Amino acid sequence: MSVIKKLCKIFGITCMVFTIFLCILAGGLYLWYRPLYLEYKDDAVRAVAESDADTFTRNLTGYIYDDSNNLISRLSIDMNSDYLRYKDIPKNAVNAFISIEDRHFREHKGYDLGGILRVGWRYLITGGEEKHGASTITQQLARSVFLSNEVTLERKVREILTAVEIEKKYSKNEILEFYINNAYFANRCYGIEAAAKRYFSRSSAELTLSEIAYLCAIPNSPSYYDPLTHADRALARRDKILEDMYDCGYITHTELREARCSEIALNPRAEEKIQNYETTYATDCAVRYLMELDGFLFRYDFEHMDDYQDYLEAYNDCYETCRKKLYTGGYVIRTSLNEEKQKLLQDTIDGVLSFDDETGSDGIYALQSASAVIDNQSHKVVAIVGGRSQDTKVYTLNRAYQSYRQPGSSFKPLAVYTPALDQGYTADSLLPNIDVSRAKGAGLAAVSFPGSRMRLDQAVERSVNGCAWWLFCSLSPEKALSYVKHMEFARIVPDDHYPASALGGLTYGTTTVEMANGYSTLANLGLFHPATCLTSLKDRDGRELYAETEPEEIYTPGAASRMVNILKGVILRGTASSMGWNLEVEAAGKTGTTNGCKDGWFCGITPDYSMSVWVGYDEPRILKNLYGATYPASIWKTVMSELVKDSARVQFDAPAAEEEIHLPAGSQEQSRYLPGRDDDEVLSDGYTVRNYREDHSVADQADTVMYQMQSLNRESENDMQTWNRLYDEAKTLIDQIYSQKLRAQEAEKLENLKDGILP
């Protein structure tokens, strides 16, 4: 008994100490966070106190201006015409939302304590990875009207405090009225009435129980349950809602069975859209900036395709939420868009493509074009055209930023050649022109294929696919594509990590805005500025929200400058020479043509401007004589000639201090190999003295790099980073060696060094 008493005493003391510790901890946390809590509470009290019923129905008009303060467009949504008072909202809709979203809505004071504890527990055990969920209807309303969509613990606290204040001021029925009218039902529909008209072409009062439940499935995740693209998902959630309504006693078992067996026959009403390329692009830039302010994390690298699809759904949901804010929040948007440049670009596209007047069933021209112009000094989009103009009320897609097309060879400078120059290659580097048809089935093993040797600059000028394919494999798709991902190419996906991407054979493709900005990065010596036309974004109170983004170095200045010099050769004597550029102002660019002449591109730069042009059909098909050097280059030359006619800058910027580069082929340094022999002397089939000298010069450079690697301590984190960089540099050099024997010898040296075996 004495032992048991002692154990009980020890246990009691332990519990008491632990309780005291928890009390001290709780007290400390209370004192630490109390000022922050009071601040959040005061904000919530003030925001809700200043609100009234109009706060939840208010539609303040926004304005978009060009660079000369001319009004481009007004932004607004006519929510009032579809707004329903509580008494007019179908009872089934009210019950459906309560059943699926917040069963205790009628009892709680704005928050669900049990749900909060569950979220807190999940937050702790996942190390902060999971920090969402358990929001009541009132909390969701607070978030959509008063707060951002940022997923943080701070926002959750603000959300709860605001919900409590809403519950104090408004009745339960008023809250439901506000919530159902503000809910987003995908495809720019806000409120149950707008959704009923959009998807069924009827009033919500005319819908059946099954149809109401079907619509109420959408707001939980509008992109995922979009009835126009994922009808099966919406149907499955409809069934879940009906079951919840039955569990809550809102419908009978007979009603449940009949509603679940009822087929959903959509009768979508045509969506009203706008036909103004400046407005759509400026709106997109502003929406994306609001997403950033709301804490949305933009991503450009994905582990697998499912990861990309999940991201896309989250992106679309946040995009539409912020789009509503923009259209109803009274924002004033000022842009860099220039009326004269816009007219020049539109008129040129219309004129060059005027030979083809074929139209589709919707009355829109079949043959289309898109283009974007970026000022290299301000780094802003100054003109953007998403298609041919025509006298029609039908909305035309803004292809300049919405249509992703295969870029063909115009992609090579950004994803193949400049990365190679960044990794140590030069304009004089000799590349094997391998057989692409054979390489297509070989994967990265194509790097070992033989081929006639060609200088890198000549491969670019002539747009030789075999050289680009080999070089892309040599760099590795992951390494090469990392450059364009850092330039925010939005649809480079895991399925693009294959050699065909070297030739622009991408899963989804790119846009003219992305391509123009990529080439602008070259003109700016490797410095990347995110593409936008925003210069100012002010809220309804006149507060400036917009701030410029810091540039990021994508390519080294030397690599970018050398690429620009090579691209000048494309216009002077390469695939774009037929364009006949004869102005004093320097120009550089690259053509691009996809298989079967389905897409034609020209992307080019001058010191002041970067411009990309795409020509093709919305539904890809062959167009005779469509090449990058024909219609796209013609549009580019006409517009660019006018843009630079009074330009004071005639030459591209050069790096302040050019990095040390490898010796060019045929230099005096290389003459020590086989001295006295003629460069053209053939040593073996397809292999000359010149090739021998070039190979051994490159091998010497690789040896120098490997010598530097030997002096590093691989147990040191800093040295290891340097070692890895030098390893990649040595490997890149070795891959340039044409002689299989010499390449194998150098590769063996490198692998021995990797394994710790010193020469």
Tab-separated table of N, CA and C in Angstrom, residues 452-581:
chain	number	residue	atom	x	y	z
A	452	SER	N	27.294	15.741	-88.236
A	452	SER	CA	28.243	16.710	-88.785
A	452	SER	C	28.335	17.910	-87.855
A	453	ARG	N	29.531	18.447	-87.728
A	453	ARG	CA	29.774	19.515	-86.759
A	453	ARG	C	29.397	20.879	-87.336
A	454	MET	N	28.804	21.709	-86.490
A	454	MET	CA	28.389	23.045	-86.911
A	454	MET	C	28.588	24.013	-85.756
A	455	ARG	N	29.050	25.211	-86.078
A	455	ARG	CA	29.214	26.232	-85.042
A	455	ARG	C	27.854	26.596	-84.448
A	456	LEU	N	27.859	26.928	-83.171
A	456	LEU	CA	26.612	27.245	-82.474
A	456	LEU	C	25.898	28.423	-83.127
A	457	ASP	N	26.625	29.487	-83.463
A	457	ASP	CA	25.957	30.653	-84.048
A	457	ASP	C	25.328	30.320	-85.397
A	458	GLN	N	25.995	29.469	-86.178
A	458	GLN	CA	25.431	29.078	-87.465
A	458	GLN	C	24.197	28.195	-87.285
A	459	ALA	N	24.217	27.360	-86.248
A	459	ALA	CA	23.054	26.513	-85.968
A	459	ALA	C	21.837	27.364	-85.632
A	460	VAL	N	22.059	28.485	-84.930
A	460	VAL	CA	20.955	29.391	-84.604
A	460	VAL	C	20.482	30.112	-85.859
A	461	GLU	N	21.426	30.648	-86.623
A	461	GLU	CA	21.062	31.416	-87.815
A	461	GLU	C	20.266	30.574	-88.806
A	462	ARG	N	20.647	29.307	-88.947
A	462	ARG	CA	19.987	28.432	-89.918
A	462	ARG	C	18.848	27.629	-89.291
A	463	SER	N	18.665	27.788	-87.979
A	463	SER	CA	17.616	27.076	-87.237
A	463	SER	C	17.725	25.567	-87.442
A	464	VAL	N	18.914	25.035	-87.173
A	464	VAL	CA	19.194	23.610	-87.366
A	464	VAL	C	18.679	22.826	-86.157
A	465	ASN	N	17.705	21.981	-86.371
A	465	ASN	CA	17.050	21.278	-85.267
A	465	ASN	C	17.950	20.254	-84.587
A	466	GLY	N	18.782	19.563	-85.367
A	466	GLY	CA	19.626	18.518	-84.789
A	466	GLY	C	20.573	19.049	-83.735
A	467	CYS	N	21.135	20.227	-83.973
A	467	CYS	CA	22.058	20.830	-83.002
A	467	CYS	C	21.320	21.221	-81.726
A	468	ALA	N	20.136	21.823	-81.887
A	468	ALA	CA	19.357	22.243	-80.716
A	468	ALA	C	18.926	21.040	-79.896
A	469	TRP	N	18.523	19.959	-80.563
A	469	TRP	CA	18.085	18.741	-79.864
A	469	TRP	C	19.236	18.170	-79.034
A	470	TRP	N	20.420	18.070	-79.671
A	470	TRP	CA	21.584	17.516	-78.968
A	470	TRP	C	21.967	18.388	-77.774
A	471	LEU	N	21.979	19.696	-77.984
A	471	LEU	CA	22.405	20.612	-76.928
A	471	LEU	C	21.435	20.585	-75.750
A	472	PHE	N	20.140	20.503	-76.038
A	472	PHE	CA	19.120	20.436	-74.986
A	472	PHE	C	19.317	19.176	-74.143
A	473	CYS	N	19.595	18.056	-74.810
A	473	CYS	CA	19.855	16.800	-74.084
A	473	CYS	C	21.127	16.917	-73.254
A	474	SER	N	22.126	17.595	-73.805
A	474	SER	CA	23.393	17.758	-73.100
A	474	SER	C	23.221	18.579	-71.828
A	475	LEU	N	22.432	19.640	-71.918
A	475	LEU	CA	22.180	20.474	-70.740
A	475	LEU	C	21.288	19.766	-69.731
A	476	SER	N	20.371	18.941	-70.224
A	476	SER	CA	19.285	18.245	-69.520
A	476	SER	C	18.036	19.114	-69.575
A	477	PRO	N	16.876	18.511	-69.843
A	477	PRO	CA	15.626	19.279	-69.907
A	477	PRO	C	15.349	20.065	-68.628
A	478	GLU	N	15.645	19.455	-67.476
A	478	GLU	CA	15.375	20.136	-66.206
A	478	GLU	C	16.171	21.432	-66.101
A	479	LYS	N	17.458	21.352	-66.456
A	479	LYS	CA	18.317	22.532	-66.371
A	479	LYS	C	17.888	23.589	-67.379
A	480	ALA	N	17.665	23.179	-68.617
A	480	ALA	CA	17.326	24.135	-69.676
A	480	ALA	C	15.994	24.827	-69.409
A	481	LEU	N	14.985	24.042	-69.017
A	481	LEU	CA	13.657	24.621	-68.807
A	481	LEU	C	13.571	25.453	-67.532
A	482	SER	N	14.528	25.272	-66.630
A	482	SER	CA	14.501	26.068	-65.398
A	482	SER	C	14.620	27.560	-65.711
A	483	TYR	N	15.279	27.895	-66.813
A	483	TYR	CA	15.439	29.309	-67.182
A	483	TYR	C	14.088	29.937	-67.525
A	484	VAL	N	13.292	29.260	-68.342
A	484	VAL	CA	12.003	29.850	-68.730
A	484	VAL	C	11.001	29.786	-67.578
A	485	LYS	N	11.136	28.795	-66.715
A	485	LYS	CA	10.259	28.755	-65.541
A	485	LYS	C	10.500	29.968	-64.654
A	486	HIS	N	11.766	30.351	-64.513
A	486	HIS	CA	12.081	31.534	-63.709
A	486	HIS	C	11.574	32.810	-64.370
A	487	MET	N	11.296	32.746	-65.672
A	487	MET	CA	10.713	33.902	-66.362
A	487	MET	C	9.188	33.804	-66.397
A	488	GLU	N	8.634	32.959	-65.536
A	488	GLU	CA	7.191	32.868	-65.305
A	488	GLU	C	6.412	32.415	-66.537
A	489	PHE	N	6.980	31.470	-67.279
A	489	PHE	CA	6.211	30.806	-68.328
A	489	PHE	C	5.249	29.861	-67.614
A	490	ALA	N	3.969	30.157	-67.701
A	490	ALA	CA	2.986	29.571	-66.787
A	490	ALA	C	2.649	28.114	-67.064
A	491	ARG	N	2.865	27.641	-68.289
A	491	ARG	CA	2.407	26.289	-68.604
A	491	ARG	C	3.536	25.379	-69.076
A	492	ILE	N	4.684	25.515	-68.451
A	492	ILE	CA	5.755	24.539	-68.635
A	492	ILE	C	5.528	23.470	-67.569
A	493	VAL	N	5.185	22.271	-67.996
A	493	VAL	CA	4.729	21.231	-67.071
A	493	VAL	C	5.687	20.040	-67.087
A	494	PRO	N	5.541	19.107	-66.127
A	494	PRO	CA	6.436	17.941	-66.090
A	494	PRO	C	6.495	17.164	-67.402
A	495	ASP	N	5.398	17.127	-68.143
A	495	ASP	CA	5.399	16.412	-69.421
A	495	ASP	C	6.268	17.092	-70.476
A	496	ASP	N	6.776	18.287	-70.187
A	496	ASP	CA	7.655	18.988	-71.127
A	496	ASP	C	9.125	18.637	-70.925
A	497	HIS	N	9.431	17.841	-69.913
A	497	HIS	CA	10.825	17.510	-69.630
A	497	HIS	C	11.318	16.403	-70.555
A	498	TYR	N	11.200	16.663	-71.844
A	498	TYR	CA	11.620	15.723	-72.874
A	498	TYR	C	12.288	16.503	-74.004
A	499	PRO	N	13.149	15.827	-74.784
A	499	PRO	CA	13.947	16.532	-75.799
A	499	PRO	C	13.149	17.343	-76.807
A	500	ALA	N	11.906	16.933	-77.122
A	500	ALA	CA	11.127	17.659	-78.131
A	500	ALA	C	10.893	19.114	-77.741
A	501	SER	N	10.979	19.419	-76.460
A	501	SER	CA	10.788	20.805	-76.017
A	501	SER	C	11.871	21.722	-76.564
A	502	ALA	N	13.012	21.155	-76.943
A	502	ALA	CA	14.089	21.962	-77.524
A	502	ALA	C	13.625	22.685	-78.774
A	503	LEU	N	12.682	22.080	-79.492
A	503	LEU	CA	12.177	22.652	-80.740
A	503	LEU	C	10.847	23.356	-80.535
A	504	GLY	N	10.484	23.605	-79.276
A	504	GLY	CA	9.213	24.270	-78.989
A	504	GLY	C	8.034	23.326	-78.974
A	505	GLY	N	8.295	22.013	-78.937
A	505	GLY	CA	7.213	21.032	-78.909
A	505	GLY	C	6.698	20.832	-77.496
A	506	LEU	N	5.986	21.817	-76.984
A	506	LEU	CA	5.530	21.819	-75.598
A	506	LEU	C	4.121	21.245	-75.474
A	507	THR	N	3.784	20.797	-74.277
A	507	THR	CA	2.461	20.223	-74.032
A	507	THR	C	1.363	21.245	-74.277
A	508	TYR	N	1.518	22.432	-73.714
A	508	TYR	CA	0.514	23.485	-73.868
A	508	TYR	C	1.014	24.624	-74.749
A	509	GLY	N	2.268	24.994	-74.611
A	509	GLY	CA	2.818	26.070	-75.411
A	509	GLY	C	3.065	27.331	-74.605
A	510	THR	N	3.208	28.446	-75.316
A	510	THR	CA	3.490	29.737	-74.692
A	510	THR	C	2.582	30.795	-75.308
A	511	THR	N	2.636	32.001	-74.761
A	511	THR	CA	1.858	33.116	-75.301
A	511	THR	C	2.801	34.175	-75.858
A	512	THR	N	2.249	35.095	-76.624
A	512	THR	CA	3.090	36.160	-77.174
A	512	THR	C	3.607	37.082	-76.069
A	513	VAL	N	2.845	37.255	-74.994
A	513	VAL	CA	3.328	38.077	-73.881
A	513	VAL	C	4.543	37.418	-73.237
A	514	GLU	N	4.471	36.112	-73.000
A	514	GLU	CA	5.599	35.398	-72.400
A	514	GLU	C	6.826	35.463	-73.302
A	515	MET	N	6.624	35.259	-74.599
A	515	MET	CA	7.760	35.256	-75.519
A	515	MET	C	8.376	36.649	-75.647
A	516	ALA	N	7.548	37.676	-75.742
A	516	ALA	CA	8.081	39.039	-75.822
A	516	ALA	C	8.886	39.369	-74.574
A	517	ASN	N	8.412	38.922	-73.428
A	517	ASN	CA	9.122	39.215	-72.188
A	517	ASN	C	10.413	38.415	-72.075
A	518	GLY	N	10.411	37.194	-72.610
A	518	GLY	CA	11.643	36.413	-72.623
A	518	GLY	C	12.716	37.093	-73.450
A	519	TYR	N	12.335	37.601	-74.625
A	519	TYR	CA	13.300	38.292	-75.480
A	519	TYR	C	13.694	39.643	-74.887
A	520	SER	N	12.774	40.285	-74.180
A	520	SER	CA	13.114	41.529	-73.493
A	520	SER	C	14.170	41.275	-72.424
A	521	THR	N	14.117	40.101	-71.809
A	521	THR	CA	15.133	39.724	-70.818
A	521	THR	C	16.509	39.644	-71.464
A	522	LEU	N	16.580	39.149	-72.696
A	522	LEU	CA	17.854	39.122	-73.422
A	522	LEU	C	18.335	40.546	-73.691
A	523	ALA	N	17.426	41.408	-74.141
A	523	ALA	CA	17.800	42.789	-74.442
A	523	ALA	C	18.258	43.537	-73.198
A	524	ASN	N	17.769	43.109	-72.031
A	524	ASN	CA	18.134	43.747	-70.764
A	524	ASN	C	19.260	43.006	-70.053
A	525	LEU	N	20.117	42.356	-70.853
A	525	LEU	CA	21.318	41.693	-70.328
A	525	LEU	C	20.996	40.663	-69.254
A	526	GLY	N	19.911	39.918	-69.482
A	526	GLY	CA	19.588	38.801	-68.605
A	526	GLY	C	18.721	39.139	-67.424
A	527	LEU	N	18.350	40.418	-67.251
A	527	LEU	CA	17.498	40.809	-66.123
A	527	LEU	C	16.032	40.659	-66.505
A	528	PHE	N	15.301	39.921	-65.682
A	528	PHE	CA	13.886	39.645	-65.943
A	528	PHE	C	12.993	40.535	-65.091
A	529	HIS	N	12.011	41.159	-65.744
A	529	HIS	CA	10.969	41.924	-65.071
A	529	HIS	C	9.633	41.275	-65.428
A	530	PRO	N	8.794	40.933	-64.459
A	530	PRO	CA	7.501	40.313	-64.783
A	530	PRO	C	6.701	41.171	-65.754
A	531	ALA	N	6.095	40.532	-66.743
A	531	ALA	CA	5.329	41.261	-67.758
A	531	ALA	C	4.039	41.813	-67.159
A	532	THR	N	3.799	43.088	-67.365
A	532	THR	CA	2.570	43.725	-66.897
A	532	THR	C	2.401	45.056	-67.608
A	533	CYS	N	1.186	45.578	-67.571
A	533	CYS	CA	0.952	46.935	-68.082
A	533	CYS	C	0.571	47.866	-66.940
A	534	LEU	N	0.586	47.375	-65.707
A	534	LEU	CA	0.190	48.202	-64.568
A	534	LEU	C	1.261	49.233	-64.232
A	535	THR	N	0.821	50.457	-63.994
A	535	THR	CA	1.705	51.483	-63.437
A	535	THR	C	1.149	52.012	-62.117
A	536	SER	N	-0.162	51.799	-61.896
A	536	SER	CA	-0.790	52.226	-60.647
A	536	SER	C	-2.077	51.442	-60.444
A	537	LEU	N	-2.358	51.099	-59.192
A	537	LEU	CA	-3.612	50.436	-58.836
A	537	LEU	C	-4.052	51.001	-57.489
A	538	LYS	N	-5.125	51.792	-57.515
A	538	LYS	CA	-5.605	52.430	-56.294
A	538	LYS	C	-6.972	51.880	-55.911
A	539	ASP	N	-7.188	51.743	-54.590
A	539	ASP	CA	-8.474	51.240	-54.121
A	539	ASP	C	-9.484	52.381	-54.048
A	540	ARG	N	-10.674	52.069	-53.542
A	540	ARG	CA	-11.772	53.047	-53.523
A	540	ARG	C	-11.444	54.272	-52.682
A	541	ASP	N	-10.501	54.129	-51.737
A	541	ASP	CA	-10.124	55.249	-50.879
A	541	ASP	C	-8.924	56.019	-51.413
A	542	GLY	N	-8.459	55.644	-52.612
A	542	GLY	CA	-7.341	56.345	-53.218
A	542	GLY	C	-5.977	55.887	-52.749
A	543	ARG	N	-5.918	54.784	-52.011
A	543	ARG	CA	-4.632	54.268	-51.532
A	543	ARG	C	-3.920	53.509	-52.644
A	544	GLU	N	-2.642	53.803	-52.833
A	544	GLU	CA	-1.850	53.128	-53.858
A	544	GLU	C	-1.499	51.721	-53.388
A	545	LEU	N	-1.869	50.730	-54.183
A	545	LEU	CA	-1.600	49.336	-53.844
A	545	LEU	C	-0.429	48.766	-54.631
A	546	TYR	N	-0.136	49.380	-55.772
A	546	TYR	CA	0.847	48.780	-56.682
A	546	TYR	C	2.273	49.194	-56.334
A	547	ALA	N	3.158	48.233	-56.381
A	547	ALA	CA	4.591	48.492	-56.200
A	547	ALA	C	5.350	47.660	-57.219
A	548	GLU	N	6.398	48.232	-57.778
A	548	GLU	CA	7.184	47.526	-58.784
A	548	GLU	C	7.900	46.325	-58.161
A	549	THR	N	8.050	45.281	-58.958
A	549	THR	CA	8.745	44.071	-58.519
A	549	THR	C	10.229	44.186	-58.831
A	550	GLU	N	11.060	43.724	-57.917
A	550	GLU	CA	12.498	43.748	-58.149
A	550	GLU	C	12.860	42.790	-59.284
A	551	PRO	N	13.766	43.203	-60.185
A	551	PRO	CA	14.158	42.308	-61.288
A	551	PRO	C	14.979	41.127	-60.782
A	552	GLU	N	15.012	40.075	-61.582
A	552	GLU	CA	15.774	38.872	-61.238
A	552	GLU	C	16.705	38.521	-62.392
A	553	GLU	N	17.948	38.201	-62.076
A	553	GLU	CA	18.885	37.818	-63.131
A	553	GLU	C	18.620	36.374	-63.534
A	554	ILE	N	18.264	36.181	-64.798
A	554	ILE	CA	18.001	34.844	-65.331
A	554	ILE	C	19.236	34.308	-66.040
A	555	TYR	N	19.810	35.128	-66.910
A	555	TYR	CA	21.046	34.787	-67.612
A	555	TYR	C	22.131	35.768	-67.172
A	556	THR	N	23.373	35.354	-67.232
A	556	THR	CA	24.451	36.295	-66.951
A	556	THR	C	24.469	37.355	-68.051
A	557	PRO	N	24.938	38.564	-67.753
A	557	PRO	CA	24.973	39.613	-68.785
A	557	PRO	C	25.745	39.186	-70.028
A	558	GLY	N	26.855	38.471	-69.820
A	558	GLY	CA	27.650	38.036	-70.965
A	558	GLY	C	26.905	37.061	-71.849
A	559	ALA	N	26.209	36.100	-71.227
A	559	ALA	CA	25.458	35.107	-72.002
A	559	ALA	C	24.339	35.779	-72.793
A	560	ALA	N	23.611	36.699	-72.153
A	560	ALA	CA	22.516	37.390	-72.837
A	560	ALA	C	23.043	38.234	-73.990
A	561	SER	N	24.152	38.940	-73.756
A	561	SER	CA	24.725	39.793	-74.795
A	561	SER	C	25.197	38.966	-75.985
A	562	ARG	N	25.841	37.828	-75.719
A	562	ARG	CA	26.314	36.977	-76.816
A	562	ARG	C	25.140	36.392	-77.598
A	563	MET	N	24.028	36.105	-76.889
A	563	MET	CA	22.857	35.590	-77.594
A	563	MET	C	22.273	36.658	-78.514
A	564	VAL	N	22.225	37.892	-78.040
A	564	VAL	CA	21.714	38.984	-78.869
A	564	VAL	C	22.579	39.138	-80.119
A	565	ASN	N	23.896	39.055	-79.962
A	565	ASN	CA	24.791	39.166	-81.122
A	565	ASN	C	24.531	38.053	-82.133
A	566	ILE	N	24.285	36.853	-81.633
A	566	ILE	CA	23.993	35.728	-82.527
A	566	ILE	C	22.661	35.951	-83.240
A	567	LEU	N	21.662	36.457	-82.500
A	567	LEU	CA	20.342	36.686	-83.088
A	567	LEU	C	20.351	37.821	-84.105
A	568	LYS	N	21.317	38.721	-84.006
A	568	LYS	CA	21.456	39.736	-85.056
A	568	LYS	C	21.794	39.058	-86.380
A	569	GLY	N	22.560	37.970	-86.297
A	569	GLY	CA	22.913	37.224	-87.499
A	569	GLY	C	21.719	36.555	-88.148
A	570	VAL	N	20.703	36.191	-87.346
A	570	VAL	CA	19.487	35.585	-87.905
A	570	VAL	C	18.813	36.556	-88.865
A	571	ILE	N	18.798	37.846	-88.500
A	571	ILE	CA	18.154	38.862	-89.335
A	571	ILE	C	19.043	39.269	-90.510
A	572	LEU	N	20.360	39.293	-90.291
A	572	LEU	CA	21.269	39.740	-91.348
A	572	LEU	C	21.485	38.682	-92.425
A	573	ARG	N	21.637	37.411	-92.008
A	573	ARG	CA	21.985	36.382	-92.993
A	573	ARG	C	21.316	35.031	-92.726
A	574	GLY	N	20.441	34.976	-91.729
A	574	GLY	CA	19.814	33.709	-91.373
A	574	GLY	C	18.399	33.571	-91.897
A	575	THR	N	17.558	32.868	-91.134
A	575	THR	CA	16.207	32.537	-91.600
A	575	THR	C	15.299	33.746	-91.733
A	576	ALA	N	15.683	34.886	-91.134
A	576	ALA	CA	14.843	36.091	-91.238
A	576	ALA	C	15.446	37.137	-92.161
A	577	SER	N	16.485	36.774	-92.913
A	577	SER	CA	17.148	37.765	-93.769
A	577	SER	C	16.230	38.276	-94.870
A	578	SER	N	15.258	37.450	-95.288
A	578	SER	CA	14.342	37.867	-96.353
A	578	SER	C	13.463	39.036	-95.923
A	579	MET	N	13.392	39.289	-94.621
A	579	MET	CA	12.612	40.415	-94.117
A	579	MET	C	13.192	41.739	-94.600
A	580	GLY	N	14.502	41.776	-94.809
A	580	GLY	CA	15.133	42.974	-95.351
A	580	GLY	C	15.207	44.131	-94.378
A	581	TRP	N	15.640	43.865	-93.159
A	581	TRP	CA	15.800	44.958	-92.182
A	581	TRP	C	16.990	45.815	-92.602
